[in-house]
CSV table of C-alpha atoms and ligand atoms in Angstrom, one decimal:
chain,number,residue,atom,x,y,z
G,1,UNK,CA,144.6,82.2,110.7
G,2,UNK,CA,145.0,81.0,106.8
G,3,UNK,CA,148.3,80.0,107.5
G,4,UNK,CA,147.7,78.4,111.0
G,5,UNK,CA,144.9,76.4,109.2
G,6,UNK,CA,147.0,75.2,106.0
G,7,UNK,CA,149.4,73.5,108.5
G,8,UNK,CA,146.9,71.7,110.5
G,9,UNK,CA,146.6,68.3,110.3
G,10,UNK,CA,142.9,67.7,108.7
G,11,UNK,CA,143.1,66.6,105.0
G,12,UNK,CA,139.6,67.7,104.4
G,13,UNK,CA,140.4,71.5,105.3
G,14,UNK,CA,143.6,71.0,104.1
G,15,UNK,CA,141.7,70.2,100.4
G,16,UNK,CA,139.4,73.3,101.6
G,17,UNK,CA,142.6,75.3,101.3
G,18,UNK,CA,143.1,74.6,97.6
G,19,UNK,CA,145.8,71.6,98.5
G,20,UNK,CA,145.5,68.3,96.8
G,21,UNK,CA,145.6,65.5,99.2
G,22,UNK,CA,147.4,62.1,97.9
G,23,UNK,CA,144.7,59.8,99.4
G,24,UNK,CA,141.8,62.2,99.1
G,25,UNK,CA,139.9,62.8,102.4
G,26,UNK,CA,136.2,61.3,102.8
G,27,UNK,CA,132.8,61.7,104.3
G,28,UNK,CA,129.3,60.8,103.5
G,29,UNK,CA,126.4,63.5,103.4
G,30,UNK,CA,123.9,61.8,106.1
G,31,UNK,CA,126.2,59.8,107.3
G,32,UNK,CA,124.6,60.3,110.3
G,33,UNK,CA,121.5,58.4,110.0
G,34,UNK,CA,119.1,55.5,110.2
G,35,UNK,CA,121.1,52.9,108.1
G,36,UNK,CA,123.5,53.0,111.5
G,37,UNK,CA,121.7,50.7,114.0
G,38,UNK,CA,123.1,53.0,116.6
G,39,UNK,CA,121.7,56.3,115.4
G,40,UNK,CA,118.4,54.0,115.3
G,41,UNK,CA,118.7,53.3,118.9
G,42,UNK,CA,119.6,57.1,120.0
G,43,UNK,CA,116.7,58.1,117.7
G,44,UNK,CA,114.5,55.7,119.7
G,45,UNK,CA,115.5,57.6,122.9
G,46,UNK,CA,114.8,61.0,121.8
G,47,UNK,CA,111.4,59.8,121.2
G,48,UNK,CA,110.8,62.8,118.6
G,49,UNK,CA,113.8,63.8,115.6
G,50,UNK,CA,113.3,67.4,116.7
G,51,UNK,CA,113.7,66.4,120.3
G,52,UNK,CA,117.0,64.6,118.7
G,53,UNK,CA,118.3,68.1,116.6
G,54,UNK,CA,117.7,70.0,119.8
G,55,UNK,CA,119.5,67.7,122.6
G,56,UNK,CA,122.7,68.6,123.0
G,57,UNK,CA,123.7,65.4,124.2
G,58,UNK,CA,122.0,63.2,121.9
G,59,UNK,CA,122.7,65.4,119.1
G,60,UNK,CA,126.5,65.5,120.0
G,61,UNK,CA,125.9,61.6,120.1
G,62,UNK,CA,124.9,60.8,117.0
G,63,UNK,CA,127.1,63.5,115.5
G,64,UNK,CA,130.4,61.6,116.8
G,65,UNK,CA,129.1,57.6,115.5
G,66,UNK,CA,129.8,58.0,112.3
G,67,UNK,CA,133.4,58.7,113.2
G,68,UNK,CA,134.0,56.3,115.4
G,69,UNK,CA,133.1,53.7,113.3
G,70,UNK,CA,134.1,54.5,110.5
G,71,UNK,CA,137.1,56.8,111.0
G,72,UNK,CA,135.6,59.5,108.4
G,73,UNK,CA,137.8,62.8,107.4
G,74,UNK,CA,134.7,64.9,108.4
G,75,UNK,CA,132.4,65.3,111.5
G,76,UNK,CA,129.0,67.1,110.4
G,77,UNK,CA,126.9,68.3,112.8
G,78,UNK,CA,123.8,66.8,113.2
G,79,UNK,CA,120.9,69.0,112.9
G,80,UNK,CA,118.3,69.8,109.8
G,81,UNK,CA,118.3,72.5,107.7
G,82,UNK,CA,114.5,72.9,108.7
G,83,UNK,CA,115.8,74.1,112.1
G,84,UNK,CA,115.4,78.0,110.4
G,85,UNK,CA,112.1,78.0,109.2
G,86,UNK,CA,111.4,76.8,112.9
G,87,UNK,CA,113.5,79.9,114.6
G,88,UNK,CA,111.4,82.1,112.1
G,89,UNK,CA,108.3,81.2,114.3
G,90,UNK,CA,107.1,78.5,111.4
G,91,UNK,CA,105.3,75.2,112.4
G,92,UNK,CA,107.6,72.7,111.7
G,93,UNK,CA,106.8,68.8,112.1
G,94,UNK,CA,108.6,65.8,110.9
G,95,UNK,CA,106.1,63.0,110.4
G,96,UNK,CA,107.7,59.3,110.7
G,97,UNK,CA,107.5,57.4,107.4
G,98,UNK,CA,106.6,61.3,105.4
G,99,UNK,CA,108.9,63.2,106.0
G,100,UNK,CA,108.5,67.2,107.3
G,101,UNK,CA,105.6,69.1,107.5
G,102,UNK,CA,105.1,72.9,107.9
G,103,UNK,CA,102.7,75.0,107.5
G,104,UNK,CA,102.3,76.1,104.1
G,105,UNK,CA,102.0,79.3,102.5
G,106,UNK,CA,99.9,80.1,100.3
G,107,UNK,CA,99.4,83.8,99.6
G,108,UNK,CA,102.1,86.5,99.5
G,109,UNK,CA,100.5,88.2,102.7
G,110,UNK,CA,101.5,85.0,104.4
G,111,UNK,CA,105.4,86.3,104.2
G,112,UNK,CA,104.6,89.3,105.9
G,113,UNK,CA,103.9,87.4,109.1
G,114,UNK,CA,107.3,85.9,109.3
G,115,UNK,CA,109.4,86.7,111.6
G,116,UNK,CA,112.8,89.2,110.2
G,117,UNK,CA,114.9,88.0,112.5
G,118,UNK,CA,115.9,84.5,113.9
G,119,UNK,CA,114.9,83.7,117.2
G,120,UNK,CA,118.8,82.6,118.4
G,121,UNK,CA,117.2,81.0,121.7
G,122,UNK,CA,115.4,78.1,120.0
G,123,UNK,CA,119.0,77.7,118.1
G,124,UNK,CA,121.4,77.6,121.3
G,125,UNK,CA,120.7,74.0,121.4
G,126,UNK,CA,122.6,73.3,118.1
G,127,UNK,CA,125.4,75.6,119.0
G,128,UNK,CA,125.7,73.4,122.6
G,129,UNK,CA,125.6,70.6,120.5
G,130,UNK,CA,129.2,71.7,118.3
G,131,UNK,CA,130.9,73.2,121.6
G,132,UNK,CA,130.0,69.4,123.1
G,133,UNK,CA,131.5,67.7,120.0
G,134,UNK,CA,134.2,69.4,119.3
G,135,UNK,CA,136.6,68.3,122.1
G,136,UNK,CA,135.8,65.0,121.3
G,137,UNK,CA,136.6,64.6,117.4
G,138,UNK,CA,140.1,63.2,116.6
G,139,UNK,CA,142.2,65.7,115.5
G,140,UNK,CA,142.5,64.7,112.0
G,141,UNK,CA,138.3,65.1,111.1
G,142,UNK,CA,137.4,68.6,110.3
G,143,UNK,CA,134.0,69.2,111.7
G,144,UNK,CA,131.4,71.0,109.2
G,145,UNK,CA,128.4,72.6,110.1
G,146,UNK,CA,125.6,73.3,107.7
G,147,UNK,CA,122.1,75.0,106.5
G,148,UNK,CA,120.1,74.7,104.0
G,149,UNK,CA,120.5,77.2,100.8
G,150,UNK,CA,117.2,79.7,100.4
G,151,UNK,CA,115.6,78.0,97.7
G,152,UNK,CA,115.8,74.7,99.3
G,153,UNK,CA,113.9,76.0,102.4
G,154,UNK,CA,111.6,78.3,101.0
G,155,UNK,CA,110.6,75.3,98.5
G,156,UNK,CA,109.3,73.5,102.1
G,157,UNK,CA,108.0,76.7,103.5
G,158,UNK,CA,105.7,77.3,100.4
G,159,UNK,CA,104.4,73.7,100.0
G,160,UNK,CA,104.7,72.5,103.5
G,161,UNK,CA,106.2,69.5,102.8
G,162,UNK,CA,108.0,67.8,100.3
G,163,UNK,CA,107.1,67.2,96.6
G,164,UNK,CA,108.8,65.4,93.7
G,165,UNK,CA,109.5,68.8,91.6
G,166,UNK,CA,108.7,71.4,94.0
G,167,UNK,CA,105.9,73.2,91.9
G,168,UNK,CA,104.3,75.2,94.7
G,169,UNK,CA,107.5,77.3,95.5
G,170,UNK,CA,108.0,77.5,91.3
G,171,UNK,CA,104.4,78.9,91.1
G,172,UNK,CA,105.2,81.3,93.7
G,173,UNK,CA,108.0,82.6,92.8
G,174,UNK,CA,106.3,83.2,89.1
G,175,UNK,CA,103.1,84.5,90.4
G,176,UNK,CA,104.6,86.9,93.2
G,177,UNK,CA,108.1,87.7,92.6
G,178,UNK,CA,108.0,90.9,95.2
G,179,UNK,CA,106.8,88.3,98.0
G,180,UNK,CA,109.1,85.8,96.9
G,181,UNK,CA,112.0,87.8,97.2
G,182,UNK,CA,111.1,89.0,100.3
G,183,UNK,CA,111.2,85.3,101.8
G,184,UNK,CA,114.8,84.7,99.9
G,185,UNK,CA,116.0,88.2,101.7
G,186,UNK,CA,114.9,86.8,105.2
G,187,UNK,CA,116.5,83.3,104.8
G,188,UNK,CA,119.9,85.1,103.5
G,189,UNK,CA,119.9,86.9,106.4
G,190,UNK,CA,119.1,84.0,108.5
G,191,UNK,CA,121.3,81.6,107.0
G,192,UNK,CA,124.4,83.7,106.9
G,193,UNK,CA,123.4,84.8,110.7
G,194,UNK,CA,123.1,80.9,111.7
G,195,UNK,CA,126.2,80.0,109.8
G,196,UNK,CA,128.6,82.7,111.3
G,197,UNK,CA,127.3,80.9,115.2
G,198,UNK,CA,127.9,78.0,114.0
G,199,UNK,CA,131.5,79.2,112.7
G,200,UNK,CA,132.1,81.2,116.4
G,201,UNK,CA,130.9,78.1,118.0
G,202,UNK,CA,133.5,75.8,116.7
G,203,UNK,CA,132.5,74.3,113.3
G,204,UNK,CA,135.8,74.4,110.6
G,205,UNK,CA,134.0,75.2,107.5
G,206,UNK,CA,130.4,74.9,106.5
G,207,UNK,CA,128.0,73.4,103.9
G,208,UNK,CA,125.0,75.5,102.1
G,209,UNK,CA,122.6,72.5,101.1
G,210,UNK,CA,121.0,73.6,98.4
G,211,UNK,CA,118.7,70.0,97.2
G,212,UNK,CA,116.2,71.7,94.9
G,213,UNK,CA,118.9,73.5,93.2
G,214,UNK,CA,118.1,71.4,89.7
G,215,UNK,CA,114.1,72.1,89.4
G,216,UNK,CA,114.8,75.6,88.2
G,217,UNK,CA,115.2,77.2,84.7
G,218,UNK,CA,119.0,78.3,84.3
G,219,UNK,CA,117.6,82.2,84.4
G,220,UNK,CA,116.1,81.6,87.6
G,221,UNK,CA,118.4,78.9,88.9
G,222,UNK,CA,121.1,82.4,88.7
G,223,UNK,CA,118.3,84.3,90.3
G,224,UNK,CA,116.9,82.1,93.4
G,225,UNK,CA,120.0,79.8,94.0
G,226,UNK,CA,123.4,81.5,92.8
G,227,UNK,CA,122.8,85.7,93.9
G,228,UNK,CA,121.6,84.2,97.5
G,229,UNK,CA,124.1,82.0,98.0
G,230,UNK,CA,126.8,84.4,96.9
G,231,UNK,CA,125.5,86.8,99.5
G,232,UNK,CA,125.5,84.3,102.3
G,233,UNK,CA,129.2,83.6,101.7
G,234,UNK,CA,129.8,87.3,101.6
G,235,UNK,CA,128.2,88.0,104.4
G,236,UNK,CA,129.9,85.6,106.7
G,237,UNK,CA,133.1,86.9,104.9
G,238,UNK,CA,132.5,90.1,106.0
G,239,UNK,CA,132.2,88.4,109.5
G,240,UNK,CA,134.9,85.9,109.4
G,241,UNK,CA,137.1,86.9,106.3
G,242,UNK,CA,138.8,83.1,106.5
G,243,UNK,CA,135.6,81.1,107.0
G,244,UNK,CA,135.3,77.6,104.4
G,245,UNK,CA,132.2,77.2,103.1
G,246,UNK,CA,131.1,74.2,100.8
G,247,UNK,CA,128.3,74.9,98.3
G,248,UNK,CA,126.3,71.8,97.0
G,249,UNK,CA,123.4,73.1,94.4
G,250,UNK,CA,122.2,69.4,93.4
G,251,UNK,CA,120.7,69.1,90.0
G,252,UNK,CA,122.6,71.6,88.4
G,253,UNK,CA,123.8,70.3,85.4
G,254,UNK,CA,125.8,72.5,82.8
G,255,UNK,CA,124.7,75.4,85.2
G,256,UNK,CA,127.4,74.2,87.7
G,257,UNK,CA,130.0,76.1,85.6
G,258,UNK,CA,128.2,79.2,86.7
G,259,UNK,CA,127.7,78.3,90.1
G,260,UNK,CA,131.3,77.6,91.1
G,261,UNK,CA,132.5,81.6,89.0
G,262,UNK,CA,130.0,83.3,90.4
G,263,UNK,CA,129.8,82.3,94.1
G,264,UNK,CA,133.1,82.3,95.9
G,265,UNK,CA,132.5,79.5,97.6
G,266,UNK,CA,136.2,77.2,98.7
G,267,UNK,CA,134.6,73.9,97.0
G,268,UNK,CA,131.6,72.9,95.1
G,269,UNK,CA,129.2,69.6,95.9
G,270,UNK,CA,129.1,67.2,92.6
G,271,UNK,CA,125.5,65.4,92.6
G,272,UNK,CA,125.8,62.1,91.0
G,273,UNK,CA,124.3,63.0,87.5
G,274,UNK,CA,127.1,65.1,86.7
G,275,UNK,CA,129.0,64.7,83.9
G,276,UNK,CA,132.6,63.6,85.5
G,277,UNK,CA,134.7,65.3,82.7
G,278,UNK,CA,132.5,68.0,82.4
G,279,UNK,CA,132.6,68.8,86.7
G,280,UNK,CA,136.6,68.1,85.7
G,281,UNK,CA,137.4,70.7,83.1
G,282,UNK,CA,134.6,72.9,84.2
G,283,UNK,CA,134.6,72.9,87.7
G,284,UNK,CA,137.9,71.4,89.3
G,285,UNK,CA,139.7,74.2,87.3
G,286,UNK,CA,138.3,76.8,89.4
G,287,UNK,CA,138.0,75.5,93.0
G,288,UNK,CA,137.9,72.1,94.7
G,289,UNK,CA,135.5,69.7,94.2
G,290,UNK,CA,133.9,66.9,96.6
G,291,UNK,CA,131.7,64.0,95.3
G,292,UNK,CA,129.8,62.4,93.5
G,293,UNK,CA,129.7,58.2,94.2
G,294,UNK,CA,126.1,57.6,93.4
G,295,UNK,CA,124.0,56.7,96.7
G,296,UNK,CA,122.1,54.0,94.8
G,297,UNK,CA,125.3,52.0,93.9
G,298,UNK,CA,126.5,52.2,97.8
G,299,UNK,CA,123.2,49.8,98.2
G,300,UNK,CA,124.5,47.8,95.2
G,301,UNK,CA,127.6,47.0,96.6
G,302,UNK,CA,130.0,44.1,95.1
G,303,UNK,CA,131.6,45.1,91.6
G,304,UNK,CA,129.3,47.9,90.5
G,305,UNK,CA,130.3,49.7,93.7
G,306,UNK,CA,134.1,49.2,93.0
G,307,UNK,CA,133.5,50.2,89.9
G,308,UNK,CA,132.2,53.7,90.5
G,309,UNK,CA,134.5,54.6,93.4
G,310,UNK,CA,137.5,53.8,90.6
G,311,UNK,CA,135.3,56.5,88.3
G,312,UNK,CA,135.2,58.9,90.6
G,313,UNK,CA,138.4,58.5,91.6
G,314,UNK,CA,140.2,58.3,88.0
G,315,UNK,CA,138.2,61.3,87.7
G,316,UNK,CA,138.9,63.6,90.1
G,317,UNK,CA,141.7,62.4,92.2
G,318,UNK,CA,144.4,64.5,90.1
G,319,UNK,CA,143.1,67.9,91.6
G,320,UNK,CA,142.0,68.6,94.8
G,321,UNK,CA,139.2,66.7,95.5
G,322,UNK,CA,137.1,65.4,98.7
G,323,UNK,CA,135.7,61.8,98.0
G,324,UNK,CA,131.4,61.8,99.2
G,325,UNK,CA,128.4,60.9,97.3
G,326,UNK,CA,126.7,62.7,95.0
G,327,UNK,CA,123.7,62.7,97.9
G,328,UNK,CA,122.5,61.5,101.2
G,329,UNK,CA,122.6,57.9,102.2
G,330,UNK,CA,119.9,56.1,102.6
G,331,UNK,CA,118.5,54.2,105.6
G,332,UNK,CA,118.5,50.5,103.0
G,333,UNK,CA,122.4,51.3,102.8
G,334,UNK,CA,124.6,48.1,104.3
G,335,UNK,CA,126.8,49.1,106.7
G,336,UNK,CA,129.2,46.7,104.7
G,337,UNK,CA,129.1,48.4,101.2
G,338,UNK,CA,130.5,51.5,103.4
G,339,UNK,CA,133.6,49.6,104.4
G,340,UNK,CA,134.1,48.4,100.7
G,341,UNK,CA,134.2,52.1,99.9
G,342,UNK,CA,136.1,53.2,102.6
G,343,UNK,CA,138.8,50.4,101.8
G,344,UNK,CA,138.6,51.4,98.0
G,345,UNK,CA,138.8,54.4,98.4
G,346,UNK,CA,141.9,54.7,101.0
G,347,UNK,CA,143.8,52.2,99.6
S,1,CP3,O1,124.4,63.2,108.8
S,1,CP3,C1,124.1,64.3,108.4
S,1,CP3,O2,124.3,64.6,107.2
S,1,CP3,C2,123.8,65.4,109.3
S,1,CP3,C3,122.4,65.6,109.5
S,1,CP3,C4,121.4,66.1,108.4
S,1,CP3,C5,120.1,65.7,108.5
S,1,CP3,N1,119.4,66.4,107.5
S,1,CP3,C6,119.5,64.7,109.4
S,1,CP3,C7,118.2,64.1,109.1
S,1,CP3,C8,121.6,67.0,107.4
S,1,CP3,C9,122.9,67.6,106.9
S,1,CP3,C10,120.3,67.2,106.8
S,1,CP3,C11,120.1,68.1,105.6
S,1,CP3,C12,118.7,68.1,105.0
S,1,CP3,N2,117.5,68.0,105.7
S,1,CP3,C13,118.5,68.4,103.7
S,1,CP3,C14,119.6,68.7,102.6
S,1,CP3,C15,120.4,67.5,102.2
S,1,CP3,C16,119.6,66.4,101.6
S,1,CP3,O3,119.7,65.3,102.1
S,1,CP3,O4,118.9,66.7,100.6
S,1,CP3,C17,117.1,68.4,103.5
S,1,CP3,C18,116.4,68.6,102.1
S,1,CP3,C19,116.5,68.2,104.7
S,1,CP3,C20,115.0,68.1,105.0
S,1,CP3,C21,114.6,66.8,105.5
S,1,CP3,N3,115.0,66.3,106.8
S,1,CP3,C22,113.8,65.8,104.9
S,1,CP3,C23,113.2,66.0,103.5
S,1,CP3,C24,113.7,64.8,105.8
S,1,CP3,C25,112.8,63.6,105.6
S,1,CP3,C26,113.3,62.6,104.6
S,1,CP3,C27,114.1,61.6,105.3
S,1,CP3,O5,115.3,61.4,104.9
S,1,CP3,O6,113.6,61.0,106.2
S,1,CP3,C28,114.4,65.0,106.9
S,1,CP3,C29,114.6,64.2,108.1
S,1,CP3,C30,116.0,63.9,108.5
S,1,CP3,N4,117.0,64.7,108.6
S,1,CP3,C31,116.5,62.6,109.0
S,1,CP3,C32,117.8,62.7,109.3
S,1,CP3,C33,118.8,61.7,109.9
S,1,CP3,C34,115.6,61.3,109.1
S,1,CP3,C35,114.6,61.5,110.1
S,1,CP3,C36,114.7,60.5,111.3
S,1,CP3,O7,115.7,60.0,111.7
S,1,CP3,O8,113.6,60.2,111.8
């Protein structure tokens, strides 16, 4: 299979592989999303955005504009990474103009009435969703499927919703480590459970989102972020011994270095904030790196935004490297600032 999938004619796995790529492959995390008049439209038909994760052929939809109009290297699947805590029998919500809401928890007894095993029924819907899509990608886009890293969710399990420095899940995890781990055992399991489907279902690699990576103390960034990620990936290893898996802890800082020895994942996410020769030296040594435009310069545009894609670039483009931003875009983004990058970028 690892030679089969060296050969193949995707740039993006190709990099995935540990091959440099002259004109480095691109995507954008989020690319599906409300700055595409389009996704606004298929959005408005599904009336709700879980109603949208969960419709096949809406998701498959939405999944597939980015590509088509903007050619990207890579497909990802459109879902949420909230889509577990919702298969573990949580309430989950997404409010329009707050964002999700759950319902919280509070007290370490709480844990014990989550579920231990992921209800794979209310998740068919997303493994529909990649067997629709993947007949219809071009076959130069390798198509990546997703979850969110433990800390990440359980941060929006504990407080319910998001928060600027997600204190509630730090206060847990101080004040009841026992409980705490117990949640982080049931999302590995999860998450490395959801991932392999996705895998089996079609996906060609996969990314472990892990947002809330940078709120954490280095001791307990290696505790809470690194150890579970490292045992997803080994898990699915153990499963699919070839599998491609992306890890993106944003916020990390000097404890990236860390991150990208100690988890064996094939590439590492750069967040904007990064220091480019540090990620360089540090980081692009070891493994592949993908990154890190900043998403605030993409809604800039004109000669900042030339600027930057040239630093990232100059930066990275020696190694093998995957061009994206160092996070989501945002619903402000012009659709024309994309092109610029897209032109910049390839040449
Ligand atoms: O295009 C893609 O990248 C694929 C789809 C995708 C979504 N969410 C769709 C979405 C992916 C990969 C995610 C990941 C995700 N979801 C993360 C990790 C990456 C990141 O961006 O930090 C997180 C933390 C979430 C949780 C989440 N989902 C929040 C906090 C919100 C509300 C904030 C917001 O941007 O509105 C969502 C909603 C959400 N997920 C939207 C989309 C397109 C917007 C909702 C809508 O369209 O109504």
């Amino acid at each position: 299979m690892s030679v089969v999938s060296s050969i193949v004619n995707k740039p993006l796995l190709n990099v995935l592989n540990g091959h440099r790529e002259k004109i480095p492959p691109v995507w954008m995390m989020r690319q599906a999303g409300r700055y595409l008049p389009e996704y606004r439209a298929t959005r408005e038909k599904a009336g709700s955005f879980l109603n949208l994760c969960f419709n096949p052929q809406l998701a498959a939809e939405v999944t597939l504009q980015p590509i088509r109009r903007f050619n990207f290297d890579g497909a990802i699947l459109f879902s949420d990474i909230l889509v577990i805590p919702y298969a573990l029998g949580r309430t989950v919500d997404f409010v329009v103009g707050e964002g999700p809401k759950l319902e919280p928890i509070t007290e370490p007894r709480s844990i014990q009435e989550i579920r231990r095993e992921i209800d794979h029924g209310k998740l068919d819907p997303v493994y529909e969703t990649i067997r629709l899509v993947k007949p219809q990608l071009p076959e130069h886009v390798t198509f990546l499927g997703f979850c969110g890293a433990p800390w990440t969710v359980a941060t929006y399990m504990i407080a319910g919703h998001g928060t600027p420095d997600q204190a509630p899940a730090r206060l847990f995890a101080y004040r009841h480590p026992d409980a705490f781990d117990q949640l982080i055992d049931i999302l590995v399991k999860a998450s490395a459970e959801y991932l392999i489907r996705q895998l089996k279902a079609g996906v060609d690699a996969v990314q472990i989102f892990d947002t809330w990576a940078g709120v954490l103390p280095p001791e307990e960034f290696a505790r809470w972020s690194i150890a579970p990620t490292r045992r997803i990936v080994l898990a699915i290893r153990e499963a699919i011994p070839d599998a491609k898996i992306i890890g993106f802890p944003r916020g990390a800082g000097a404890s990236l270095a860390h991150y990208a020895s100690e988890v064996p994942v094939n590439a590492v996410g750069l967040d904007w904030m990064i220091d480019k020769t540090f990620a360089r030296d540090r980081v692009q040594k070891l493994k592949p790196v993908q990154g890190n435009l900043d998403p605030l310069v993409l809604i800039a545009g004109g000669r900042a935004l030339d600027e930057s894609v040239d630093a990232v670039m100059r930066a990275f483009s020696d190694g093998p490297f995957i061009f994206n931003l160092g996070h989501g875009i945002t619903p402000e983004t012009p659709i024309a600032n994309v092109e610029q990058m897209l032109r910049r970028v390839r040449g």
